Each structure stands twice: as structure tokens, then as C-alpha cells.
Amino acid sequence: MIDLLNKRVRLMATSAAMALLLAGTPQAFAATPADTLVQGWAFDDIITLDPAEAFEISTAEVTANTYNKLVGLDLNDTSKVVGELADSWTVSDDGLTYTFKLKPGLTFASGNPITAEDVAFSFERAVKLDKSPAFLLTQFGLTGDNVTEKAKAADESTFVLTVDKPYAPSFVLNVLTSTVASVVDKKLVMENAQPVTPSEDYKYDSDFGNAFLKTGYAGSGAFKLREWRANEVVVLERNDSYFGEKAPLARVIYRHMKESAGQRLALENGDIDVARNLEPGDIQAISDKEGLDTTSAPKGTIYYFSLNQKNENLAKPEVVEAFKYLVDYDAIGETLIKGIGTIHQTFLPAGQLGASNDTPYSLNVEKAKELLAKAGLADGFSVTMDVRNTQPVTGIAENVQQTLAQAGIKLEIIPGDGKQTLTKYRARQHDIYIGQWGSDYFDPNSNAETFTYNADNSDEGTNKTLAWRNAWDPQDLTEKTQAALLEKDSDKRAAIYEELQKEVLERGPFVIIFQQTEVAGYSDKLKNYKLGPSFDTNFLHSVSKE
């Protein structure tokens, strides 16, 4: 990759305003440049920008604007997919073989042509690296040993994927809209690959460019990555080699800003063009201010907290149920998430096939005390909760801390940034974790699998779903989840997901609180600024600025 320092210097030199924008200082700045979109956003969850490894919500927005996949979600009808790199595709009569024809004349930002070999390589490296999102592809029977045969280029413009079972085609295609299916530039990536000494855990002699792509770029999207500095800034630059309509903006800058009040002030002063993490009071203030506007979109993202079943107290069924009665859903809905979410207690977000809107739980301290006494914990106990120090999760955690105390449970809040809390959570080292889960793709299996599927509950398990992270091992639900994938009848498939949600609602170690409505405040100088239906559909290629 070109020296990032030199690139940053050149970028900053474009104007004094740009230099101030990238400096990250809290005071007011010069007006944002006319060809640049500046967004204030909390993105401390970004750990890597490699699509084969990235599994964080903020990262997915960046990769969605910088990489392409074979297919993407149809924003006009989220029950369908549309071609990105793929011009067309067919499914064999036995439901096992998917054949994709690429659009002609495609190139990466590097200038290298995009071929079916790049697609095959992208699948191969994701499977062999076996990072967090790899299970999205390996669930089709792909392994390090067979991926080069099961995901291969038939010729320069034809990619063939062979799956192990006749899944519902809509399921397979929706999975291919997820970040892990992003297509990378094989030539550029392998030029920057690092040698690796094979081991028992990793038998390959290359890192397949993983170290390079943590901060580097090898995509074909409307924008290309110019720079990422953790907890400071992400800079995207227009990709003039993009095969679609060229973006009106020359660059996009994400400034890491955690506080809602700071984002609102910066937006009002013209220091940023978009504020992304506004709390209810600041949303109202912006709505009433001339020259500013707000936009919103319901998201397939739910907020929850989960109880690690390795903790002997939290593993008691009565305690799991008690926690669900120790949340003041009404107060949270009326204050902390007003305008940015709706109370929702099941794992499928509204709008997806089979989604249930059941909300059987409400604050009931006496009922919770009865359950705790039945579990032999009438005097309560102490427990910790890992909390990303951003709103609204911090406010929700503090609210839950107060209601738990009413039942004798002493909750210690452990704050941290997104990387810290996620890393600890993924290692199963938490007591309680509070956070958000966004569907990786618009099919109910995305959430059903992560909340109900646990193929191997040992610490060495490789399919690290949310059920696994919380050491919950519901084998009966795991089997039902797998059966749903082979059901072709939509009504019957929906019924399976309704049953799964009921089971998780009653006995799962997840306290689901609300479904997100994403809201952004923005300058009315912007045109065509929209939020998409998922965390990876906030596209910027059509945004312009007066």
C-alpha cells in the first residue's frame, strides 16, 4: 500500500480546513470543504478493515462503500437481491450449484481487472483464514480442504459455488450480500501477503494479505480507503475506476466523536455535515434548527444483554427469567431510546420473515425476587456487565443496574471502548455483556443461527455464535434452526422461526430490549443523504453537497 503518512500529508495540504478536520481536536473548525462529506460518528468498534475478518457494525458500513460483492440487497424490496459484480446467476435443478456470470469490463481501484478468479480467491482466503465471519461461508460445507473445488472460476467471467445441501436459494443469495463475501483484488493482496509458519491451528504458509488488509485496501467500490486511525478518523476517497456512476463527492471523512452533545454542537457550527449518534434531546434540538434536518430508518439491529452460562448463578433458569423481569422497558422506551428505537423482545427484528412482536416481559421486582428465592439466591449476588461507553447502552446499563438492585443483585458496570468489550465478549470472559446485533444478511437465519445454534460448546468451538459466546447449548434448537434452512415453503419456514423465538424468549440467556431506529442529523446542504435498512446499506455514492 502507498505510504499512508505521505498520503495523509497530501490530503491535509488540500486546505487548512481539511487539516483541522483530520486533527481531531474538539474545538470548532472551519466550514467543511464543498467536495467533502464529514460525519461525526462513534466507531471505536472497528478492529480491522479486512472483509474476511471484519465483524463489527461500523466496519461493515466502511466496507460496503469501498468493496463490492457478487450480489447486494435490493433497497427497494429487501426480500430480493440485485447484482453488484454479477450480471446474472442460475441455480441447478438439484439446488446445489450456483453459477454467476460477471459484468464485463470491471476493474479494481488498482486498475487490475476483476475476474472470477478474484471471486474464488476471496472465498478461499475467507474460509482458510477462518476469522469470526467465516462461518457464514463454511455453513455451506466449504472447508480449507475443499474450497478451491467448491468455489472456483469456470472461466474468466464465470464463478461457480457448490453447496452441500439444497438450501432455500433466497438464503444462499442473502448470505452472499454479507461483508465476508466482498471481492478483493487477488494480485494486489498476494503481493502484500506475509509468509506464515504452519502450525496445528493454521496449516497454511501465507496470511493471504490479512496483515495488509487490516488497514490497507484492495477493493472496487465507489470509494477507496485512504486512511483509518483507530478512534480518530476514517478517510475514504472517490474511486474514479468505479464501474458504476461516479460519486459526486471527492472524499468522505468519519470523525470519531462519542458524545451526542458534541456531535450536535459540531453540526450546528458547520464543523461536520452529519451527526450519527444523537440522543433524543439532541435530535429534537436539531429538528427545530434552521438549516438542519434529520432522517431515520428502521434497522434490522437489536439491542440486548446476555448472561454468560459459565457463571453458575447466571446459569440457573430462574435467574435467567428473573433478569427479564428486572428491566424497566417502559422507562427506557420513553426516555433513553425515544425516537431511536422501539421496545422489542424477540431475536428477529420486525420486517423479517417469521418475526414475532411478542413483548411478555415488564418490570416486576416481586416476581423476580420469587424466582431468585427459588434459585436459592434470595439475598441476591454480585455480577459484572461489560459496557461500551457510548449511548444509549451506557444509559440502559445504568438503568438496569438500578432495577437489579431492587431485587438484591449488585451490578458492577465495566466500561470500555468497542474493541475492548467485544474482544472480551468473543473470548467468553464476561459475566454480562450489553450490546447490539445487526443481521449479517436479510434472512431470518442470520439471527436465528447466532441466537440458537451452538455446534460445539467447548472453548475450542469454531462456530462462535452468540449462543456459543454465552456458553448456551440448546441442542434441540440447533437442530430446528438447521431444519429451517431446507424448508422451501415460506409459511412453514416462518412458523419454525416463530417457534424458535418463543423458545429463546422463555429460556434463552438473552434479554432483548429494543430494535434500533437509526437517526442522523444533517446539514440541508446535502442532497440524497439516506440511511439504509441495515448497517451495511448506508451508501454514500449518490450523496452530493451544495
Coordinates of C-alpha atoms in Angstrom, one line a residue:
M1 CA 0.0 0.0 0.0
I2 CA 1.2 3.5 -0.7
D3 CA 2.7 5.1 2.4
L4 CA -0.2 6.3 4.5
L5 CA 1.7 9.1 6.1
N6 CA 2.6 10.7 2.8
K7 CA -1.0 10.3 1.6
R8 CA -2.3 11.9 4.8
V9 CA 0.1 14.8 4.4
R10 CA -1.1 15.4 0.8
L11 CA -4.7 15.2 1.9
M12 CA -4.2 17.6 4.7
A13 CA -2.4 20.0 2.4
T14 CA -5.5 20.4 0.2
S15 CA -6.8 23.1 2.5
A16 CA -6.5 24.5 6.1
A17 CA -10.0 23.3 6.7
M18 CA -9.1 19.7 5.8
A19 CA -6.1 19.9 8.2
L20 CA -8.3 20.9 11.0
L21 CA -10.8 18.3 10.2
L22 CA -8.3 15.5 10.4
A23 CA -6.6 16.8 13.5
G24 CA -9.4 15.5 15.7
T25 CA -9.4 18.5 18.1
P26 CA -12.6 19.3 19.9
Q27 CA -12.9 23.0 19.2
A28 CA -14.8 24.5 16.3
F29 CA -13.3 24.1 12.8
A30 CA -13.5 25.8 9.5
A31 CA -16.6 25.0 7.4
T32 CA -16.3 21.6 5.7
P33 CA -15.0 21.6 2.1
A34 CA -17.5 21.6 -0.7
D35 CA -16.3 18.3 -2.1
T36 CA -16.0 16.5 1.2
L37 CA -18.6 14.9 3.5
V38 CA -17.7 14.9 7.1
Q39 CA -19.6 12.7 9.5
G40 CA -19.4 12.6 13.3
W41 CA -19.7 9.0 14.4
A42 CA -18.6 6.7 17.2
F43 CA -16.7 3.9 15.5
D44 CA -14.5 2.6 18.3
D45 CA -15.7 -0.9 17.5
I46 CA -13.5 -1.1 14.4
I47 CA -10.8 -3.7 14.8
T48 CA -9.8 -4.5 11.2
L49 CA -10.9 -3.4 7.7
D50 CA -10.2 -6.8 6.2
P51 CA -13.6 -8.0 4.8
A52 CA -12.6 -11.6 5.6
E53 CA -12.1 -10.7 9.3
A54 CA -14.3 -7.7 10.0
F55 CA -17.4 -8.5 12.0
E56 CA -18.3 -5.1 13.5
I57 CA -21.2 -2.8 12.7
S58 CA -19.1 0.3 12.0
T59 CA -16.7 -1.6 9.8
A60 CA -19.5 -3.0 7.7
E61 CA -20.5 0.5 6.6
V62 CA -17.0 1.3 5.6
T63 CA -16.5 -1.9 3.6
A64 CA -20.0 -1.5 2.0
N65 CA -18.8 1.8 0.5
T66 CA -15.4 0.5 -0.6
Y67 CA -15.9 -3.1 -1.7
N68 CA -18.3 -4.9 -4.0
K69 CA -19.9 -8.4 -3.7
L70 CA -21.4 -10.6 -6.3
V71 CA -24.9 -9.6 -5.1
G72 CA -26.3 -7.0 -2.8
L73 CA -29.6 -6.2 -1.1
D74 CA -32.3 -4.6 -3.2
L75 CA -33.0 -1.4 -1.3
N76 CA -36.4 -1.1 -2.9
D77 CA -37.5 -4.6 -1.9
T78 CA -35.4 -6.2 0.9
S79 CA -36.9 -9.6 0.1
K80 CA -34.7 -9.6 -3.1
V81 CA -31.1 -9.3 -4.1
V82 CA -29.6 -7.5 -7.1
G83 CA -26.4 -7.9 -8.9
E84 CA -23.3 -5.9 -8.0
L85 CA -20.4 -7.6 -9.7
A86 CA -22.7 -10.4 -11.0
D87 CA -24.6 -9.7 -14.2
S88 CA -26.8 -12.9 -13.8
W89 CA -26.9 -16.2 -11.9
T90 CA -28.6 -19.5 -12.1
V91 CA -29.3 -22.4 -9.7
S92 CA -29.1 -26.0 -10.7
D93 CA -32.1 -28.2 -10.6
D94 CA -30.8 -30.1 -7.6
G95 CA -30.3 -26.8 -5.7
L96 CA -26.6 -27.4 -5.1
T97 CA -24.8 -25.4 -7.8
Y98 CA -24.9 -21.6 -8.2
T99 CA -23.3 -20.1 -11.3
F100 CA -22.6 -16.4 -11.5
K101 CA -21.7 -14.5 -14.7
L102 CA -19.7 -11.3 -14.0
K103 CA -20.4 -8.0 -15.7
P104 CA -17.9 -7.2 -18.4
G105 CA -15.1 -4.7 -18.1
L106 CA -14.9 -4.5 -14.3
T107 CA -11.7 -3.2 -12.6
F108 CA -10.5 -2.8 -9.1
A109 CA -9.4 0.6 -7.8
S110 CA -5.8 -0.5 -8.5
G111 CA -6.6 -0.8 -12.2
N112 CA -6.4 -4.7 -12.1
P113 CA -9.3 -6.4 -13.9
I114 CA -11.9 -8.2 -11.8
T115 CA -12.2 -11.8 -12.8
A116 CA -13.9 -14.9 -11.5
E117 CA -10.5 -15.9 -10.1
D118 CA -10.6 -12.9 -7.8
V119 CA -14.1 -14.0 -6.6
A120 CA -12.8 -17.6 -6.0
F121 CA -9.7 -16.3 -4.2
S122 CA -11.9 -14.1 -1.9
F123 CA -13.9 -17.1 -0.8
E124 CA -10.8 -19.2 -0.4
R125 CA -9.0 -16.7 1.8
A126 CA -12.1 -16.1 4.0
V127 CA -12.5 -19.8 4.6
K128 CA -8.8 -20.6 5.2
L129 CA -8.2 -17.6 7.4
D130 CA -11.2 -18.8 9.5
K131 CA -11.8 -15.5 11.2
S132 CA -15.1 -14.6 13.0
P133 CA -17.4 -14.2 9.9
A134 CA -16.0 -17.3 8.1
F135 CA -18.9 -19.4 9.4
L136 CA -21.2 -17.6 7.0
L137 CA -19.5 -19.4 4.2
T138 CA -18.4 -22.6 5.9
Q139 CA -22.1 -23.3 6.8
F140 CA -22.4 -24.3 3.1
G141 CA -20.0 -27.1 3.6
L142 CA -16.9 -25.2 2.5
T143 CA -13.6 -26.1 4.2
G144 CA -10.0 -25.2 3.8
D145 CA -9.5 -28.6 2.1
N146 CA -12.4 -28.3 -0.5
V147 CA -12.9 -24.6 -1.0
T148 CA -10.8 -24.4 -4.2
E149 CA -13.1 -27.1 -5.8
K150 CA -16.4 -25.9 -4.3
A151 CA -15.8 -22.2 -5.0
K152 CA -14.0 -21.8 -8.3
A153 CA -13.6 -19.9 -11.6
A154 CA -15.0 -21.9 -14.5
D155 CA -13.6 -19.3 -16.8
E156 CA -12.5 -15.6 -16.6
S157 CA -16.1 -14.4 -16.1
T158 CA -17.9 -17.3 -14.6
F159 CA -17.8 -18.2 -10.9
V160 CA -19.3 -21.5 -9.6
L161 CA -20.3 -22.1 -6.0
T162 CA -21.3 -25.7 -4.9
V163 CA -23.1 -26.0 -1.6
D164 CA -23.6 -29.2 0.5
K165 CA -27.4 -29.2 0.8
P166 CA -30.3 -27.9 -1.3
Y167 CA -30.9 -24.8 0.8
A168 CA -33.6 -22.2 0.0
P169 CA -31.9 -20.2 -2.7
S170 CA -33.0 -16.9 -1.1
F171 CA -31.0 -18.0 2.0
V172 CA -27.8 -18.6 0.0
L173 CA -28.1 -15.4 -2.0
N174 CA -28.8 -13.3 1.1
V175 CA -25.7 -14.7 2.8
L176 CA -23.6 -13.6 -0.2
T177 CA -24.7 -10.0 0.5
S178 CA -22.7 -10.0 3.7
T179 CA -19.3 -8.4 4.2
V180 CA -17.4 -11.6 4.3
A181 CA -18.4 -12.2 0.6
S182 CA -16.7 -9.0 -0.5
V183 CA -14.4 -9.5 -3.5
V184 CA -10.8 -8.5 -3.1
D185 CA -8.0 -7.9 -5.6
K186 CA -6.1 -11.1 -5.6
K187 CA -3.0 -9.7 -7.4
L188 CA -2.6 -6.8 -5.0
V189 CA -3.4 -8.8 -1.9
M190 CA -0.9 -11.6 -2.6
E191 CA 1.8 -9.0 -3.5
N192 CA 1.4 -7.8 0.1
A193 CA 0.9 -11.3 1.7
Q194 CA 3.2 -12.3 4.6
P195 CA 4.7 -15.7 5.0
V196 CA 3.5 -17.7 7.9
T197 CA 4.9 -20.8 9.6
P198 CA 2.2 -23.5 9.5
S199 CA 1.1 -24.8 12.9
E200 CA -1.5 -27.1 14.4
D201 CA -4.1 -24.3 14.4
Y202 CA -3.2 -22.8 11.0
K203 CA -1.7 -25.1 8.3
Y204 CA -1.1 -22.5 5.5
D205 CA 2.2 -20.8 4.8
S206 CA 0.6 -17.4 3.9
D207 CA -1.5 -14.9 5.8
F208 CA -3.4 -14.2 2.5
G209 CA -2.8 -10.5 3.0
N210 CA -4.6 -10.3 6.3
A211 CA -2.0 -8.1 7.9
F212 CA -2.0 -5.8 4.9
L213 CA -5.8 -5.5 4.7
K214 CA -6.3 -4.7 8.4
T215 CA -5.5 -1.1 7.4
G216 CA -5.0 -1.5 3.6
Y217 CA -7.3 -1.6 0.7
A218 CA -7.9 -3.9 -2.3
G219 CA -11.5 -3.3 -3.4
S220 CA -13.6 -1.9 -6.2
G221 CA -16.3 0.2 -4.5
A222 CA -17.5 3.7 -5.2
F223 CA -14.9 4.9 -2.7
K224 CA -11.5 3.6 -1.7
L225 CA -10.0 3.6 1.7
R226 CA -7.3 6.2 2.2
E227 CA -6.7 6.0 5.9
W228 CA -8.0 4.6 9.2
R229 CA -6.6 5.7 12.5
A230 CA -8.3 3.9 15.4
N231 CA -10.7 6.0 17.5
E232 CA -9.7 9.1 15.4
V233 CA -10.6 9.1 11.7
V234 CA -11.6 7.1 8.7
V235 CA -10.9 8.8 5.3
L236 CA -12.5 7.5 2.0
E237 CA -11.6 8.9 -1.4
R238 CA -13.6 8.6 -4.6
N239 CA -12.7 5.7 -6.8
D240 CA -12.5 7.0 -10.3
S241 CA -12.2 3.4 -11.6
Y242 CA -15.6 2.5 -10.2
F243 CA -17.8 0.7 -12.8
G244 CA -21.0 2.5 -11.7
E245 CA -21.9 6.2 -11.6
K246 CA -19.0 8.2 -10.2
A247 CA -19.6 9.6 -6.7
P248 CA -20.1 13.4 -6.7
L249 CA -18.0 13.7 -3.5
A250 CA -14.2 13.6 -3.7
R251 CA -13.9 12.2 -0.2
V252 CA -15.7 11.2 2.9
I253 CA -14.3 11.7 6.4
Y254 CA -15.6 9.9 9.5
R255 CA -14.5 11.7 12.6
H256 CA -14.7 9.7 15.8
M257 CA -17.0 11.6 18.1
K258 CA -18.6 9.7 21.0
E259 CA -20.8 12.3 22.7
S260 CA -24.2 13.3 21.3
A261 CA -23.9 16.8 22.6
G262 CA -20.5 17.3 20.9
Q263 CA -21.9 16.0 17.6
R264 CA -24.9 18.3 17.8
L265 CA -22.7 21.3 18.5
A266 CA -20.3 20.5 15.7
L267 CA -23.2 20.1 13.3
E268 CA -24.8 23.4 14.4
N269 CA -21.4 25.1 13.9
G270 CA -20.9 23.6 10.4
D271 CA -17.8 21.6 11.6
I272 CA -19.4 18.4 10.4
D273 CA -22.2 17.7 7.9
V274 CA -23.8 14.7 9.6
A275 CA -24.2 13.7 13.2
R276 CA -24.7 9.9 13.6
N277 CA -25.1 9.2 17.4
L278 CA -27.7 11.7 18.6
E279 CA -29.7 11.1 21.7
P280 CA -33.4 12.0 21.9
G281 CA -33.0 15.6 23.2
D282 CA -30.3 16.5 20.6
I283 CA -32.5 15.1 17.8
Q284 CA -35.3 17.4 18.9
A285 CA -32.9 20.4 19.1
I286 CA -31.7 19.8 15.6
S287 CA -35.2 19.3 14.2
D288 CA -36.0 22.8 15.4
K289 CA -33.0 24.5 13.9
E290 CA -33.0 26.2 10.5
G291 CA -30.5 24.8 8.0
L292 CA -30.5 21.3 9.6
D293 CA -32.7 18.3 9.2
T294 CA -33.0 14.7 10.4
T295 CA -33.5 11.4 8.6
S296 CA -34.3 8.0 10.1
A297 CA -34.7 4.4 9.0
P298 CA -35.8 1.3 10.9
K299 CA -32.8 -1.1 11.2
G300 CA -32.5 -4.9 11.4
T301 CA -30.5 -4.3 14.6
I302 CA -31.5 -5.2 18.1
Y303 CA -30.0 -4.2 21.5
Y304 CA -29.7 -6.8 24.2
F305 CA -27.8 -8.0 27.1
S306 CA -26.7 -11.6 27.6
L307 CA -25.8 -13.8 30.6
N308 CA -22.7 -16.0 30.4
Q309 CA -23.8 -19.5 31.3
K310 CA -20.3 -20.2 32.6
N311 CA -21.3 -18.2 35.6
E312 CA -23.0 -20.6 38.0
N313 CA -25.5 -18.0 39.2
L314 CA -26.4 -16.8 35.8
A315 CA -26.8 -20.4 34.5
K316 CA -29.8 -21.0 36.8
P317 CA -33.0 -21.0 34.7
E318 CA -34.8 -19.0 37.4
V319 CA -32.1 -16.3 37.4
V320 CA -32.3 -16.0 33.6
E321 CA -36.1 -15.5 33.9
A322 CA -35.7 -13.1 36.8
F323 CA -33.4 -10.8 34.7
K324 CA -36.1 -10.4 32.1
Y325 CA -38.5 -9.0 34.8
L326 CA -35.8 -6.6 36.1
V327 CA -35.7 -4.3 33.1
D328 CA -37.9 -1.1 33.1
Y329 CA -38.8 -1.4 29.4
D330 CA -41.4 1.4 29.7
A331 CA -38.9 3.9 31.1
I332 CA -36.2 3.0 28.6
G333 CA -38.7 3.4 25.8
E334 CA -40.0 6.7 26.9
T335 CA -36.6 8.3 27.6
L336 CA -33.3 6.6 26.5
I337 CA -34.5 5.3 23.1
K338 CA -37.3 7.7 22.3
G339 CA -37.1 8.3 18.6
I340 CA -34.2 5.9 18.1
G341 CA -35.8 2.6 18.8
T342 CA -38.9 0.6 19.7
I343 CA -39.2 -1.9 22.5
H344 CA -38.7 -5.4 21.1
Q345 CA -38.1 -8.6 23.0
T346 CA -37.6 -11.3 20.3
F347 CA -34.4 -12.1 18.3
L348 CA -35.9 -11.4 14.9
P349 CA -36.3 -7.8 14.0
A350 CA -39.7 -6.6 12.7
G351 CA -39.9 -6.9 9.0
Q352 CA -38.1 -10.2 8.6
L353 CA -39.8 -13.5 7.7
G354 CA -41.4 -15.0 10.8
A355 CA -40.6 -12.1 13.1
S356 CA -42.7 -12.1 16.4
N357 CA -43.7 -8.9 18.2
D358 CA -44.4 -10.6 21.5
T359 CA -43.4 -8.5 24.5
P360 CA -44.4 -10.6 27.5
Y361 CA -42.0 -9.1 30.0
S362 CA -42.3 -5.9 32.0
L363 CA -40.7 -4.6 35.2
N364 CA -41.9 -6.8 38.1
V365 CA -39.5 -6.8 41.0
E366 CA -41.6 -9.0 43.2
K367 CA -41.8 -11.7 40.5
A368 CA -38.1 -11.5 40.1
K369 CA -37.5 -11.9 43.8
E370 CA -39.7 -15.0 43.9
L371 CA -37.6 -16.5 41.1
L372 CA -34.3 -15.6 42.8
A373 CA -35.5 -17.2 46.0
K374 CA -36.5 -20.4 44.1
A375 CA -32.9 -20.4 42.7
G376 CA -31.5 -20.3 46.2
L377 CA -30.4 -16.6 45.8
A378 CA -32.9 -14.8 47.9
D379 CA -30.2 -12.5 49.2
G380 CA -29.0 -11.7 45.7
F381 CA -25.5 -11.8 44.4
S382 CA -22.8 -9.7 42.7
V383 CA -22.1 -9.7 39.0
T384 CA -20.4 -7.5 36.3
M385 CA -21.5 -6.1 33.0
D386 CA -19.2 -5.1 30.2
V387 CA -20.5 -1.9 28.6
R388 CA -19.2 0.0 25.5
N389 CA -19.0 3.6 26.8
T390 CA -21.4 5.1 24.2
Q391 CA -25.1 5.9 24.4
P392 CA -27.7 4.5 24.6
V393 CA -26.1 1.4 26.0
T394 CA -24.4 3.2 28.9
G395 CA -27.7 4.7 30.0
I396 CA -29.5 1.4 29.6
A397 CA -26.8 -0.4 31.7
E398 CA -27.2 2.2 34.5
N399 CA -31.0 1.9 34.4
V400 CA -30.7 -1.9 34.7
Q401 CA -28.2 -1.5 37.5
Q402 CA -30.8 0.4 39.5
T403 CA -33.6 -2.1 38.9
L404 CA -31.4 -5.1 39.6
A405 CA -30.5 -3.5 42.9
Q406 CA -34.2 -3.6 43.9
A407 CA -34.0 -7.4 43.8
G408 CA -30.7 -7.5 45.7
I409 CA -28.4 -8.0 42.7
K410 CA -25.3 -5.8 42.8
L411 CA -24.2 -5.0 39.3
E412 CA -20.7 -3.6 38.6
I413 CA -20.5 -1.8 35.3
I414 CA -17.2 -2.2 33.5
P415 CA -16.9 0.4 30.8
G416 CA -14.6 0.1 27.7
D417 CA -14.4 1.1 24.1
G418 CA -16.0 -1.1 21.4
K419 CA -12.8 -3.1 20.7
Q420 CA -12.2 -3.9 24.4
T421 CA -15.7 -5.1 25.2
L422 CA -16.1 -7.1 22.0
T423 CA -12.8 -8.8 22.4
K424 CA -13.6 -9.9 26.0
Y425 CA -17.1 -11.0 24.9
R426 CA -15.8 -13.0 22.0
A427 CA -13.5 -14.8 24.4
R428 CA -16.4 -15.7 26.7
Q429 CA -14.7 -13.9 29.6
H430 CA -17.7 -11.7 30.6
D431 CA -20.4 -12.2 33.1
I432 CA -23.0 -10.0 31.3
Y433 CA -22.5 -8.2 28.0
I434 CA -24.7 -5.4 26.7
G435 CA -24.5 -4.5 23.0
Q436 CA -26.2 -4.7 19.6
W437 CA -26.6 -7.3 17.0
G438 CA -27.3 -6.5 13.4
S439 CA -28.4 -9.1 10.9
D440 CA -25.5 -10.1 8.6
Y441 CA -27.9 -10.6 5.8
F442 CA -31.7 -10.1 5.3
D443 CA -32.8 -13.7 6.0
P444 CA -34.1 -14.9 9.4
N445 CA -31.4 -17.5 9.6
S446 CA -28.8 -14.7 10.3
N447 CA -30.3 -14.0 13.7
A448 CA -31.8 -17.5 14.3
E449 CA -28.4 -19.2 13.9
T450 CA -26.5 -16.8 16.1
F451 CA -29.1 -16.9 19.0
T452 CA -29.9 -20.6 18.9
Y453 CA -27.0 -22.5 17.2
N454 CA -24.1 -23.9 19.1
A455 CA -22.4 -26.9 17.4
D456 CA -19.5 -27.1 19.9
N457 CA -19.8 -25.5 23.3
S458 CA -16.2 -26.0 24.2
D459 CA -13.8 -23.1 24.3
E460 CA -12.3 -24.5 21.2
G461 CA -15.5 -24.3 19.3
T462 CA -15.1 -22.6 15.9
N463 CA -18.7 -21.5 15.1
K464 CA -18.7 -18.6 17.5
T465 CA -22.3 -17.6 17.5
L466 CA -23.9 -15.6 20.3
A467 CA -25.2 -18.8 21.8
W468 CA -21.6 -20.0 21.9
R469 CA -20.2 -16.8 23.3
N470 CA -22.6 -17.1 26.2
A471 CA -21.9 -20.9 26.7
W472 CA -25.6 -21.7 26.0
D473 CA -26.0 -25.2 24.4
P474 CA -29.6 -25.7 23.2
Q475 CA -29.2 -28.7 21.0
D476 CA -32.9 -29.1 20.3
L477 CA -33.0 -25.5 18.9
T478 CA -29.8 -26.0 17.0
E479 CA -31.5 -28.9 15.1
K480 CA -34.6 -26.9 14.4
T481 CA -32.6 -24.0 13.1
Q482 CA -30.8 -26.2 10.6
A483 CA -34.1 -27.8 9.5
A484 CA -35.5 -24.3 8.7
L485 CA -32.8 -23.8 6.1
L486 CA -34.1 -26.7 4.0
E487 CA -37.7 -25.7 4.1
K488 CA -38.8 -24.3 0.8
D489 CA -42.4 -23.3 1.8
S490 CA -42.2 -19.8 3.2
D491 CA -45.2 -20.2 5.6
K492 CA -43.8 -23.3 7.1
R493 CA -40.4 -21.8 7.4
A494 CA -41.8 -18.7 9.1
A495 CA -43.6 -21.0 11.6
I496 CA -40.3 -22.6 12.6
Y497 CA -38.8 -19.2 13.3
E498 CA -41.8 -18.2 15.3
E499 CA -41.4 -21.3 17.5
L500 CA -37.6 -20.6 17.9
Q501 CA -38.3 -17.1 19.1
K502 CA -40.8 -18.3 21.6
E503 CA -38.2 -20.8 23.0
V504 CA -35.5 -18.2 23.2
L505 CA -37.8 -15.7 24.8
E506 CA -38.7 -18.2 27.5
R507 CA -35.4 -19.8 28.3
G508 CA -32.5 -18.2 26.4
P509 CA -29.9 -16.2 28.3
F510 CA -30.7 -13.1 26.2
V511 CA -32.6 -10.1 27.5
I512 CA -33.6 -8.3 24.3
I513 CA -34.7 -4.8 24.8
F514 CA -35.3 -2.9 21.6
Q515 CA -35.0 -2.7 17.8
Q516 CA -33.0 0.3 16.5
T517 CA -34.3 3.2 14.5
E518 CA -31.2 4.9 13.2
V519 CA -31.4 8.6 13.1
A520 CA -29.0 11.1 11.7
G521 CA -28.9 14.9 11.8
Y522 CA -27.5 16.6 8.7
S523 CA -27.0 19.9 7.0
D524 CA -29.5 20.8 4.4
K525 CA -26.6 21.4 2.0
L526 CA -26.5 17.7 1.5
K527 CA -28.6 16.0 -1.3
N528 CA -29.6 12.4 -1.4
Y529 CA -28.3 11.6 2.1
K530 CA -30.2 8.5 3.2
L531 CA -29.9 5.7 5.8
G532 CA -30.5 2.2 4.5
P533 CA -32.4 -0.7 6.1
S534 CA -29.3 -2.4 7.5
F535 CA -26.0 -1.3 9.0
D536 CA -24.2 -2.1 5.7
T537 CA -26.6 -0.2 3.4
N538 CA -25.8 3.4 4.4
F539 CA -24.4 4.1 0.9
L540 CA -22.7 7.4 0.1
H541 CA -22.1 7.2 -3.7
S542 CA -25.1 9.3 -4.6
V543 CA -24.7 12.0 -1.9
S544 CA -23.8 15.4 -3.1
K545 CA -23.3 18.8 -1.5
E546 CA -24.3 22.3 -2.5

